[in-house]
């Protein structure tokens, strides 16, 4: 594999966890957490208001990030920072996933377990 020059690829997105976070171990023993993030916001595009919605799978590798994913409950508000990449899927399918570097649970005072 040839070296690739570094490029801008950093995403910060906030939303709510959809479902509970799941954790498994890779064949190498690395813990991998997974959850789905639902984002909904109002944005301005070309001077006009626009509703922005998306759902993006999040992968959280390593003990601390996988543990953060494991503790997420459905509807919990969260902010994730990391890079995006293509999911390992069939050739020709270009589904994006967010590989988390930071997971922050947002204000949970109004969140009911």
One Martini backbone bead per residue (centre of mass of N, CA, C, O) as a GRO file, in nm:
protein
  113
    1UNK     BB    1   0.096   0.036   0.024
    2UNK     BB    2   0.066   0.358  -0.027
    3UNK     BB    3   0.125   0.665   0.053
    4UNK     BB    4  -0.075   0.923   0.196
    5UNK     BB    5  -0.160   1.227   0.192
    6UNK     BB    6  -0.261   1.457   0.385
    7UNK     BB    7  -0.604   1.544   0.473
    8UNK     BB    8  -0.896   1.677   0.504
    9UNK     BB    9  -1.065   1.483   0.783
   10UNK     BB   10  -1.310   1.639   0.978
   11UNK     BB   11  -1.573   1.569   1.215
   12UNK     BB   12  -1.853   1.748   1.359
   13UNK     BB   13  -2.127   1.591   1.545
   14UNK     BB   14  -2.466   1.617   1.644
   15UNK     BB   15  -2.694   1.409   1.852
   16UNK     BB   16  -2.854   1.091   1.857
   17UNK     BB   17  -2.890   0.796   1.981
   18UNK     BB   18  -2.951   0.485   1.816
   19UNK     BB   19  -2.982   0.302   2.030
   20UNK     BB   20  -2.754   0.089   2.145
   21UNK     BB   21  -2.448   0.026   2.219
   22UNK     BB   22  -2.187  -0.172   2.069
   23UNK     BB   23  -1.956  -0.448   2.153
   24UNK     BB   24  -1.641  -0.571   2.024
   25UNK     BB   25  -1.391  -0.792   1.913
   26UNK     BB   26  -1.130  -0.824   1.744
   27UNK     BB   27  -0.902  -1.051   1.636
   28UNK     BB   28  -0.679  -0.858   1.793
   29UNK     BB   29  -0.853  -0.735   2.058
   30UNK     BB   30  -1.006  -0.490   1.969
   31UNK     BB   31  -1.220  -0.260   2.066
   32UNK     BB   32  -1.561  -0.220   1.919
   33UNK     BB   33  -1.771   0.041   1.871
   34UNK     BB   34  -2.132   0.086   1.803
   35UNK     BB   35  -2.334   0.345   1.638
   36UNK     BB   36  -2.614   0.556   1.587
   37UNK     BB   37  -2.649   0.881   1.436
   38UNK     BB   38  -2.883   1.147   1.488
   39UNK     BB   39  -2.937   1.429   1.276
   40UNK     BB   40  -3.076   1.769   1.357
   41UNK     BB   41  -3.101   2.079   1.165
   42UNK     BB   42  -3.048   2.422   1.110
   43UNK     BB   43  -2.971   2.586   0.801
   44UNK     BB   44  -2.772   2.786   0.577
   45UNK     BB   45  -2.849   2.823   0.219
   46UNK     BB   46  -2.819   3.072   0.013
   47UNK     BB   47  -2.998   3.237   0.244
   48UNK     BB   48  -3.153   2.971   0.329
   49UNK     BB   49  -3.344   2.767   0.493
   50UNK     BB   50  -3.244   2.437   0.628
   51UNK     BB   51  -3.288   2.103   0.659
   52UNK     BB   52  -3.086   1.878   0.855
   53UNK     BB   53  -3.036   1.525   0.780
   54UNK     BB   54  -2.893   1.233   0.954
   55UNK     BB   55  -2.739   0.904   0.937
   56UNK     BB   56  -2.455   0.769   1.124
   57UNK     BB   57  -2.213   0.559   1.157
   58UNK     BB   58  -2.023   0.455   1.448
   59UNK     BB   59  -1.674   0.414   1.524
   60UNK     BB   60  -1.510   0.275   1.832
   61UNK     BB   61  -1.176   0.254   1.902
   62UNK     BB   62  -1.104   0.123   2.186
   63UNK     BB   63  -1.159   0.123   2.515
   64UNK     BB   64  -1.276   0.415   2.572
   65UNK     BB   65  -1.466   0.440   2.323
   66UNK     BB   66  -1.622   0.175   2.357
   67UNK     BB   67  -1.731   0.249   2.638
   68UNK     BB   68  -1.888   0.498   2.548
   69UNK     BB   69  -2.074   0.339   2.354
   70UNK     BB   70  -2.192   0.138   2.566
   71UNK     BB   71  -2.336   0.379   2.745
   72UNK     BB   72  -2.538   0.423   2.536
   73UNK     BB   73  -2.861   0.551   2.487
   74UNK     BB   74  -3.151   0.601   2.372
   75UNK     BB   75  -3.147   0.955   2.294
   76UNK     BB   76  -2.871   1.037   2.350
   77UNK     BB   77  -2.674   1.308   2.369
   78UNK     BB   78  -2.418   1.372   2.109
   79UNK     BB   79  -2.063   1.421   2.037
   80UNK     BB   80  -1.867   1.381   1.736
   81UNK     BB   81  -1.522   1.310   1.657
   82UNK     BB   82  -1.373   1.265   1.322
   83UNK     BB   83  -1.346   1.037   1.061
   84UNK     BB   84  -1.411   0.956   0.729
   85UNK     BB   85  -1.532   0.648   0.569
   86UNK     BB   86  -1.553   0.364   0.418
   87UNK     BB   87  -1.727   0.095   0.427
   88UNK     BB   88  -1.729  -0.241   0.468
   89UNK     BB   89  -1.832  -0.340   0.150
   90UNK     BB   90  -1.950  -0.368  -0.128
   91UNK     BB   91  -1.870  -0.320  -0.426
   92UNK     BB   92  -1.996   0.014  -0.508
   93UNK     BB   93  -2.039   0.086  -0.214
   94UNK     BB   94  -2.079   0.423  -0.044
   95UNK     BB   95  -2.057   0.406   0.275
   96UNK     BB   96  -2.050   0.600   0.555
   97UNK     BB   97  -1.820   0.649   0.832
   98UNK     BB   98  -1.751   0.726   1.174
   99UNK     BB   99  -1.438   0.776   1.324
  100UNK     BB  100  -1.375   0.799   1.643
  101UNK     BB  101  -1.197   1.029   1.879
  102UNK     BB  102  -1.464   1.166   2.006
  103UNK     BB  103  -1.693   1.138   2.295
  104UNK     BB  104  -1.979   1.340   2.386
  105UNK     BB  105  -2.188   1.389   2.636
  106UNK     BB  106  -2.452   1.567   2.676
  107UNK     BB  107  -2.694   1.706   2.820
  108UNK     BB  108  -2.873   1.492   3.074
  109UNK     BB  109  -3.091   1.622   3.263
  110UNK     BB  110  -3.347   1.555   3.057
  111UNK     BB  111  -3.267   1.264   3.067
  112UNK     BB  112  -3.429   0.950   3.046
  113UNK     BB  113  -3.386   0.606   3.128
   0.00000   0.00000   0.00000
